[in-house]
Amino acid sequence: MYIPRLFYRLLLPLLALCVCSSTVANAGSTPAKPTEAMELRNQFIKLLEARNFVELDRRIDQARRDHLTIALGYPKLQIYYNIFSQGCGCTPQETDAMDWITWRKNLNDWRAQYPRSVSAQILDATYDISYGQYVRGSGWARSVTPEQWKELGANIEKAYQKLQQMSGPARQDPGWYIAMLKLTRYREGDHKDEYLDVLKEAMTKFPYYLPVYTTGSYIFEPKWGGSNEALSTFIDQSARRTYPRWGDSLYARLYSSELIEGPQDELAAMVDWPRMRAGFERLIHDYPAKDNYAAYARFSCQYGDIDALKQAMPHVDATHFDSVWWGQTPQFFQYCLQLSRRDLPGQKPDEAPNARNSVIWRHQQPTGMPVPPQPAH
């Protein structure tokens, strides 16, 4: 199923959490096992459909209170609040209309039985956002009918009104701010000032809640009326804000999430690779998960840092290439794998990469590193 760029960026953090690539680099390999995020999602849905609201509240409250994360370093609270997001690869089949009806009914009952539940209030609003995206569909904008646009707008406005009516703990919950940031970009009219106000407040209250930055960066992107300079400044300032606890890992996370979308020569040239490498090294130190190593390997390869590539690649599953990090075909993965196995850094592998953002080879080629042939455009 094609996911347009808008939804891809909305779901990127969740894609990194959930995706199990069924495309393999070698024939005969087996599909990956369900990820930790997929398991959390499946457990949540089972509890919701069983109407076990007490257990749902207990799990989400614990994730919020104890700042729990999954192996990749993403907050479990984020996983729970993204439960209804579509296109994340978390389910074996498409969500159908009956699922949405069941979930809505059970959410209503959860709210009625436990009106003070913060989790139920936030999920009540995020459901509307996700359902609006569902009825809009995942095709190009030109394929969306006026009725679908209208339905999306109605659900976004419904979620907005619910969020505005919240008070007390729900209004102070990090999920409230992330939901506001997500839906503000869908509302008709210019809401940039409101978006920035919400983002500023969120960064002040929750400086170490990762979704504040992964969601908040959208407003600075060129396609949303920003610029590469504004986006680069946001990434730099955000990484400095979180440096005392995270080092430069946020710098690596944010730039990597932006640069996987396609050729972005100008933005790629703004990356300080030594700083990004330090960020990845901190990330894999704190969260040594396979997908974090995959991201480190991918950008080490693209920036021509053979030493870093050789450090990261042995931790990447060579029988699968993760489509989130390695592009649309396995050629680039195979190129980087072959490059990492060369004894002499001056030797070139036989196969050139089919890589995006190839401009980085020209802008910041480390001394003594081989420059691979540029991919055909």
Coordinates of C-alpha atoms in Angstrom, one line a residue:
M1 CA 0.0 0.0 0.0
Y2 CA 1.4 3.4 -1.0
I3 CA 1.7 5.9 1.9
P4 CA 2.0 9.5 0.7
R5 CA 4.7 11.6 2.1
L6 CA 2.4 13.4 4.5
F7 CA 1.3 10.3 6.3
Y8 CA 4.8 8.8 6.0
R9 CA 6.3 11.8 8.0
L10 CA 3.4 11.6 10.5
L11 CA 4.1 8.0 11.1
L12 CA 7.8 7.9 10.8
P13 CA 8.6 7.4 14.5
L14 CA 6.1 4.6 14.6
L15 CA 7.3 3.1 11.3
A16 CA 10.8 2.8 12.9
L17 CA 9.2 1.1 15.8
C18 CA 6.8 -1.2 14.0
V19 CA 8.0 -2.1 10.6
C20 CA 9.0 -5.7 9.9
S21 CA 10.4 -5.7 6.4
S22 CA 9.0 -8.6 4.4
T23 CA 11.4 -7.7 1.6
V24 CA 14.6 -9.7 2.0
A25 CA 18.1 -9.2 0.7
N26 CA 18.8 -12.9 0.3
A27 CA 16.5 -15.6 -1.2
G28 CA 15.1 -18.1 1.3
S29 CA 15.2 -15.8 4.3
T30 CA 12.3 -15.8 6.7
P31 CA 10.0 -12.9 7.8
A32 CA 11.1 -11.0 10.9
K33 CA 9.3 -11.7 14.2
P34 CA 6.8 -9.2 15.6
T35 CA 8.5 -6.2 17.1
E36 CA 8.1 -5.0 20.7
A37 CA 5.9 -2.2 19.5
M38 CA 3.7 -4.6 17.5
E39 CA 3.3 -6.8 20.6
L40 CA 2.3 -3.7 22.7
R41 CA -0.2 -2.7 20.1
N42 CA -1.7 -6.2 19.9
Q43 CA -2.0 -6.5 23.7
F44 CA -3.7 -3.1 23.8
I45 CA -6.3 -4.0 21.2
K46 CA -7.0 -7.3 22.9
L47 CA -7.6 -5.5 26.3
L48 CA -9.7 -2.8 24.6
E49 CA -11.9 -5.4 22.9
A50 CA -12.2 -7.3 26.1
R51 CA -13.2 -4.0 27.8
N52 CA -10.5 -4.4 30.5
F53 CA -10.3 -0.7 31.1
V54 CA -8.6 -1.1 34.5
E55 CA -5.7 -2.9 33.0
L56 CA -5.4 -0.5 30.2
D57 CA -5.2 2.4 32.6
R58 CA -2.7 0.6 34.7
R59 CA -0.3 0.0 31.8
I60 CA -0.5 3.4 30.4
D61 CA -0.2 5.1 33.8
Q62 CA 2.9 3.1 34.5
A63 CA 4.4 4.0 31.1
R64 CA 3.7 7.7 31.9
R65 CA 4.8 7.6 35.5
D66 CA 8.0 5.6 35.0
H67 CA 9.0 7.0 31.6
L68 CA 9.2 3.5 30.2
T69 CA 10.7 3.0 26.7
I70 CA 11.0 0.2 24.3
A71 CA 14.4 -1.1 23.1
L72 CA 14.7 1.5 20.4
G73 CA 14.4 4.3 23.0
Y74 CA 10.9 5.5 22.0
P75 CA 8.5 6.1 24.9
K76 CA 5.9 3.4 25.5
L77 CA 3.4 6.2 26.1
Q78 CA 3.9 7.2 22.5
I79 CA 3.2 3.7 21.4
Y80 CA -0.1 3.6 23.3
Y81 CA -1.2 7.0 22.1
N82 CA -0.5 6.0 18.5
I83 CA -2.5 2.8 18.7
F84 CA -5.0 3.8 16.1
S85 CA -2.6 5.2 13.6
Q86 CA -2.9 3.7 10.2
G87 CA -0.1 2.5 7.8
C88 CA 2.4 1.7 10.6
G89 CA 2.9 -1.9 9.7
C90 CA 1.7 -2.9 13.1
T91 CA -1.1 -5.1 12.0
P92 CA -1.1 -8.1 9.7
Q93 CA -4.1 -6.8 7.8
E94 CA -5.9 -3.6 7.0
T95 CA -8.2 -2.2 9.7
D96 CA -11.8 -2.5 8.6
A97 CA -14.9 -0.5 9.3
M98 CA -16.1 -2.9 12.0
D99 CA -12.9 -2.5 14.0
W100 CA -13.4 1.3 14.1
I101 CA -17.0 0.9 15.3
T102 CA -15.9 -1.6 18.0
W103 CA -13.1 0.7 19.2
R104 CA -15.3 3.8 19.2
K105 CA -18.0 2.0 21.3
N106 CA -15.4 0.7 23.8
L107 CA -13.7 4.0 24.1
N108 CA -17.1 5.7 24.8
D109 CA -17.7 3.1 27.5
W110 CA -14.2 3.6 28.9
R111 CA -14.9 7.3 29.2
A112 CA -18.3 6.8 30.8
Q113 CA -17.1 4.3 33.4
Y114 CA -13.9 6.1 34.2
P115 CA -14.4 9.8 33.4
R116 CA -11.2 10.8 35.2
S117 CA -9.0 8.5 33.2
V118 CA -6.4 10.7 31.4
S119 CA -5.5 7.9 29.0
A120 CA -9.1 7.4 27.9
Q121 CA -9.5 11.2 27.3
I122 CA -6.3 11.4 25.2
L123 CA -7.1 8.3 23.2
D124 CA -10.7 9.6 22.6
A125 CA -9.2 12.5 20.7
T126 CA -6.4 10.6 19.0
Y127 CA -8.9 8.1 17.7
D128 CA -10.7 10.9 15.8
I129 CA -7.4 12.1 14.3
S130 CA -6.6 8.6 13.1
Y131 CA -10.1 7.8 11.9
G132 CA -10.0 11.0 9.9
Q133 CA -6.8 9.8 8.2
Y134 CA -8.4 6.4 7.6
V135 CA -11.4 7.8 5.8
R136 CA -9.2 10.2 3.9
G137 CA -7.2 7.2 2.5
S138 CA -3.6 6.7 1.8
G139 CA -3.5 7.8 -1.9
W140 CA -2.2 11.0 -3.5
A141 CA -4.1 14.1 -2.6
R142 CA -5.6 14.3 -6.2
S143 CA -7.2 10.9 -5.6
V144 CA -9.1 12.0 -2.5
T145 CA -12.8 12.8 -3.0
P146 CA -14.4 16.0 -1.7
E147 CA -16.4 13.7 0.7
Q148 CA -13.2 12.2 2.1
W149 CA -11.7 15.7 2.6
K150 CA -14.9 16.8 4.4
E151 CA -14.8 13.7 6.6
L152 CA -11.2 14.2 7.5
G153 CA -11.9 17.9 8.4
A154 CA -14.9 16.9 10.5
N155 CA -12.9 14.4 12.5
I156 CA -10.0 16.8 13.0
E157 CA -12.3 19.5 14.2
K158 CA -14.0 17.0 16.6
A159 CA -10.6 16.0 18.0
Y160 CA -9.7 19.7 18.4
Q161 CA -12.8 20.5 20.3
K162 CA -12.3 17.6 22.7
L163 CA -8.7 18.6 23.4
Q164 CA -9.7 22.2 24.0
Q165 CA -12.4 21.1 26.5
M166 CA -9.9 19.1 28.6
S167 CA -8.6 20.4 31.9
G168 CA -6.6 19.2 34.9
P169 CA -4.2 16.2 34.4
A170 CA -5.4 15.5 30.8
R171 CA -4.6 19.1 29.7
Q172 CA -1.1 18.7 31.2
D173 CA -0.4 15.3 29.7
P174 CA 2.3 15.1 27.0
G175 CA -0.2 13.3 24.8
W176 CA -2.4 16.4 24.7
Y177 CA 0.5 18.4 23.2
I178 CA 1.4 15.8 20.6
A179 CA -2.2 15.4 19.6
M180 CA -2.5 19.2 19.2
L181 CA 0.6 19.4 17.1
K182 CA -0.6 16.6 14.8
L183 CA -4.1 17.9 14.2
T184 CA -3.1 21.6 13.8
R185 CA -1.5 20.8 10.5
Y186 CA -4.8 19.5 9.1
R187 CA -7.0 22.3 10.3
E188 CA -8.2 24.8 7.7
G189 CA -6.6 28.2 7.8
D190 CA -3.3 29.5 9.1
H191 CA -2.6 28.0 12.6
K192 CA 1.2 28.4 12.6
D193 CA 1.3 30.7 15.6
E194 CA -0.9 28.3 17.6
Y195 CA 1.3 25.4 16.6
L196 CA 4.5 27.3 17.7
D197 CA 2.9 28.2 21.0
V198 CA 1.9 24.6 21.7
L199 CA 5.4 23.4 20.7
K200 CA 7.2 26.0 22.9
E201 CA 5.0 25.0 25.9
A202 CA 5.6 21.3 25.2
M203 CA 9.4 21.7 25.0
T204 CA 9.3 23.6 28.3
K205 CA 7.2 21.1 30.2
F206 CA 8.5 17.9 28.6
P207 CA 12.0 18.6 27.4
Y208 CA 12.9 14.9 27.4
Y209 CA 9.8 13.5 25.7
L210 CA 11.0 12.4 22.3
P211 CA 7.7 12.9 20.3
V212 CA 7.8 16.7 21.1
Y213 CA 10.7 17.0 18.7
T214 CA 9.9 14.3 16.2
T215 CA 6.4 15.7 15.8
G216 CA 7.4 19.4 16.3
S217 CA 9.9 19.5 13.5
Y218 CA 7.2 19.4 10.7
I219 CA 6.4 23.1 10.9
F220 CA 10.0 24.0 10.0
E221 CA 10.1 21.8 6.8
P222 CA 10.0 23.6 3.4
K223 CA 6.8 21.7 2.4
W224 CA 5.0 23.2 5.4
G225 CA 6.2 26.8 4.7
G226 CA 9.5 26.5 6.5
S227 CA 13.0 26.2 5.1
N228 CA 16.0 23.9 5.4
E229 CA 17.7 26.7 7.3
A230 CA 14.8 26.8 9.8
L231 CA 14.7 23.1 10.1
S232 CA 18.5 22.8 10.6
T233 CA 18.3 25.5 13.3
F234 CA 15.5 23.6 15.1
I235 CA 17.4 20.4 15.0
D236 CA 20.6 22.1 16.4
Q237 CA 18.7 23.9 19.2
S238 CA 16.7 20.8 20.1
A239 CA 19.8 18.7 20.4
R240 CA 21.5 21.3 22.5
R241 CA 18.5 21.5 24.8
T242 CA 18.6 17.7 25.4
Y243 CA 22.3 17.3 25.4
P244 CA 22.7 17.1 29.2
R245 CA 20.8 13.8 29.2
W246 CA 20.9 12.5 25.6
G247 CA 24.2 13.8 24.2
D248 CA 23.8 14.4 20.5
S249 CA 21.5 11.4 20.0
L250 CA 18.5 13.7 19.1
Y251 CA 20.7 15.4 16.5
A252 CA 21.1 12.0 14.8
R253 CA 17.5 11.0 15.2
L254 CA 16.1 14.1 13.7
Y255 CA 18.4 14.5 10.8
S256 CA 18.1 10.8 9.9
S257 CA 14.3 10.9 10.0
E258 CA 14.4 13.9 7.6
L259 CA 17.0 12.5 5.2
I260 CA 15.4 9.1 4.5
E261 CA 12.6 10.6 2.5
G262 CA 14.4 11.2 -0.7
P263 CA 17.0 13.5 -2.3
Q264 CA 17.5 16.6 -0.2
D265 CA 20.8 17.9 -1.2
E266 CA 20.7 21.2 0.6
L267 CA 19.6 19.7 3.9
A268 CA 22.1 16.9 3.6
A269 CA 24.9 19.4 3.1
M270 CA 24.0 21.1 6.4
V271 CA 24.7 17.9 8.5
D272 CA 27.7 18.0 10.7
W273 CA 28.7 14.4 10.2
P274 CA 31.1 14.1 13.2
R275 CA 28.3 15.4 15.4
M276 CA 25.8 13.0 13.8
R277 CA 28.2 10.1 14.3
A278 CA 28.6 11.1 18.0
G279 CA 24.8 11.1 18.2
F280 CA 24.5 7.6 16.8
E281 CA 27.2 6.3 19.1
R282 CA 25.4 7.7 22.1
L283 CA 22.1 6.3 20.7
I284 CA 23.5 2.8 20.3
H285 CA 25.2 3.0 23.7
D286 CA 21.8 3.9 25.4
Y287 CA 19.6 1.7 23.1
P288 CA 21.6 -1.0 21.3
A289 CA 18.7 -2.1 19.2
K290 CA 19.1 -3.6 15.7
D291 CA 17.2 -0.7 14.0
N292 CA 19.4 1.9 15.7
Y293 CA 22.5 0.2 14.4
A294 CA 20.8 0.0 11.0
A295 CA 20.3 3.8 10.9
Y296 CA 23.9 4.3 12.1
A297 CA 25.2 2.0 9.3
R298 CA 23.1 3.6 6.6
F299 CA 24.3 7.1 7.2
S300 CA 27.9 6.0 8.0
C301 CA 27.9 4.4 4.5
Q302 CA 26.3 7.4 2.8
Y303 CA 28.8 9.8 4.4
G304 CA 31.7 7.6 3.6
D305 CA 32.8 6.9 7.1
I306 CA 34.2 3.4 6.8
D307 CA 35.3 3.1 10.4
A308 CA 31.8 3.9 11.7
L309 CA 30.3 1.6 9.1
K310 CA 32.5 -1.3 10.2
Q311 CA 31.5 -0.6 13.8
A312 CA 27.7 -0.6 13.0
M313 CA 27.3 -3.2 10.2
P314 CA 28.1 -6.4 12.2
H315 CA 25.0 -5.6 14.4
V316 CA 22.7 -5.4 11.4
D317 CA 20.8 -8.5 10.3
A318 CA 22.4 -9.3 6.9
T319 CA 19.5 -11.5 5.8
H320 CA 17.0 -8.5 5.9
F321 CA 17.3 -5.0 4.8
D322 CA 15.0 -2.6 6.7
S323 CA 13.1 -0.6 4.1
V324 CA 12.7 2.3 6.6
W325 CA 16.5 2.9 6.5
W326 CA 17.8 1.3 3.4
G327 CA 15.6 2.7 0.6
Q328 CA 13.4 1.1 -1.9
T329 CA 15.7 -1.6 -3.2
P330 CA 18.3 -3.9 -1.6
Q331 CA 21.2 -2.6 -3.8
F332 CA 22.3 0.1 -1.4
F333 CA 22.2 -2.3 1.6
Q334 CA 24.3 -4.8 -0.3
Y335 CA 26.8 -2.1 -1.3
C336 CA 27.2 -0.9 2.3
L337 CA 27.5 -4.5 3.5
Q338 CA 30.2 -5.2 0.9
L339 CA 32.0 -2.0 1.8
S340 CA 32.0 -2.8 5.5
R341 CA 33.8 -6.1 4.8
R342 CA 36.7 -4.6 2.8
D343 CA 40.0 -4.9 4.6
L344 CA 41.4 -1.8 2.9
P345 CA 39.3 1.3 3.0
G346 CA 40.7 2.5 -0.3
Q347 CA 39.1 -0.4 -2.2
K348 CA 35.8 0.0 -3.8
P349 CA 33.1 -2.7 -4.0
D350 CA 32.0 -3.8 -7.4
E351 CA 28.4 -2.7 -7.1
A352 CA 27.5 0.9 -6.9
P353 CA 24.7 1.9 -4.5
N354 CA 21.2 2.9 -5.4
A355 CA 21.3 5.6 -2.7
R356 CA 19.3 8.7 -2.1
N357 CA 20.8 12.0 -0.9
S358 CA 23.9 11.1 -2.9
V359 CA 25.1 14.8 -2.6
I360 CA 26.6 14.0 0.8
W361 CA 29.4 12.1 -0.9
R362 CA 30.4 15.3 -2.6
H363 CA 29.9 17.7 0.3
Q364 CA 31.5 16.0 3.2
Q365 CA 33.7 13.2 1.9
P366 CA 36.1 12.1 4.8
T367 CA 39.7 12.2 3.8
G368 CA 41.0 9.0 2.3
M369 CA 37.5 7.4 1.9
P370 CA 36.4 6.0 -1.4
V371 CA 33.8 7.9 -3.4
P372 CA 31.4 5.4 -5.0
P373 CA 29.9 6.0 -8.4
Q374 CA 26.9 8.3 -8.3
P375 CA 23.6 6.5 -8.9
A376 CA 21.8 7.2 -12.1
H377 CA 19.0 9.8 -11.9

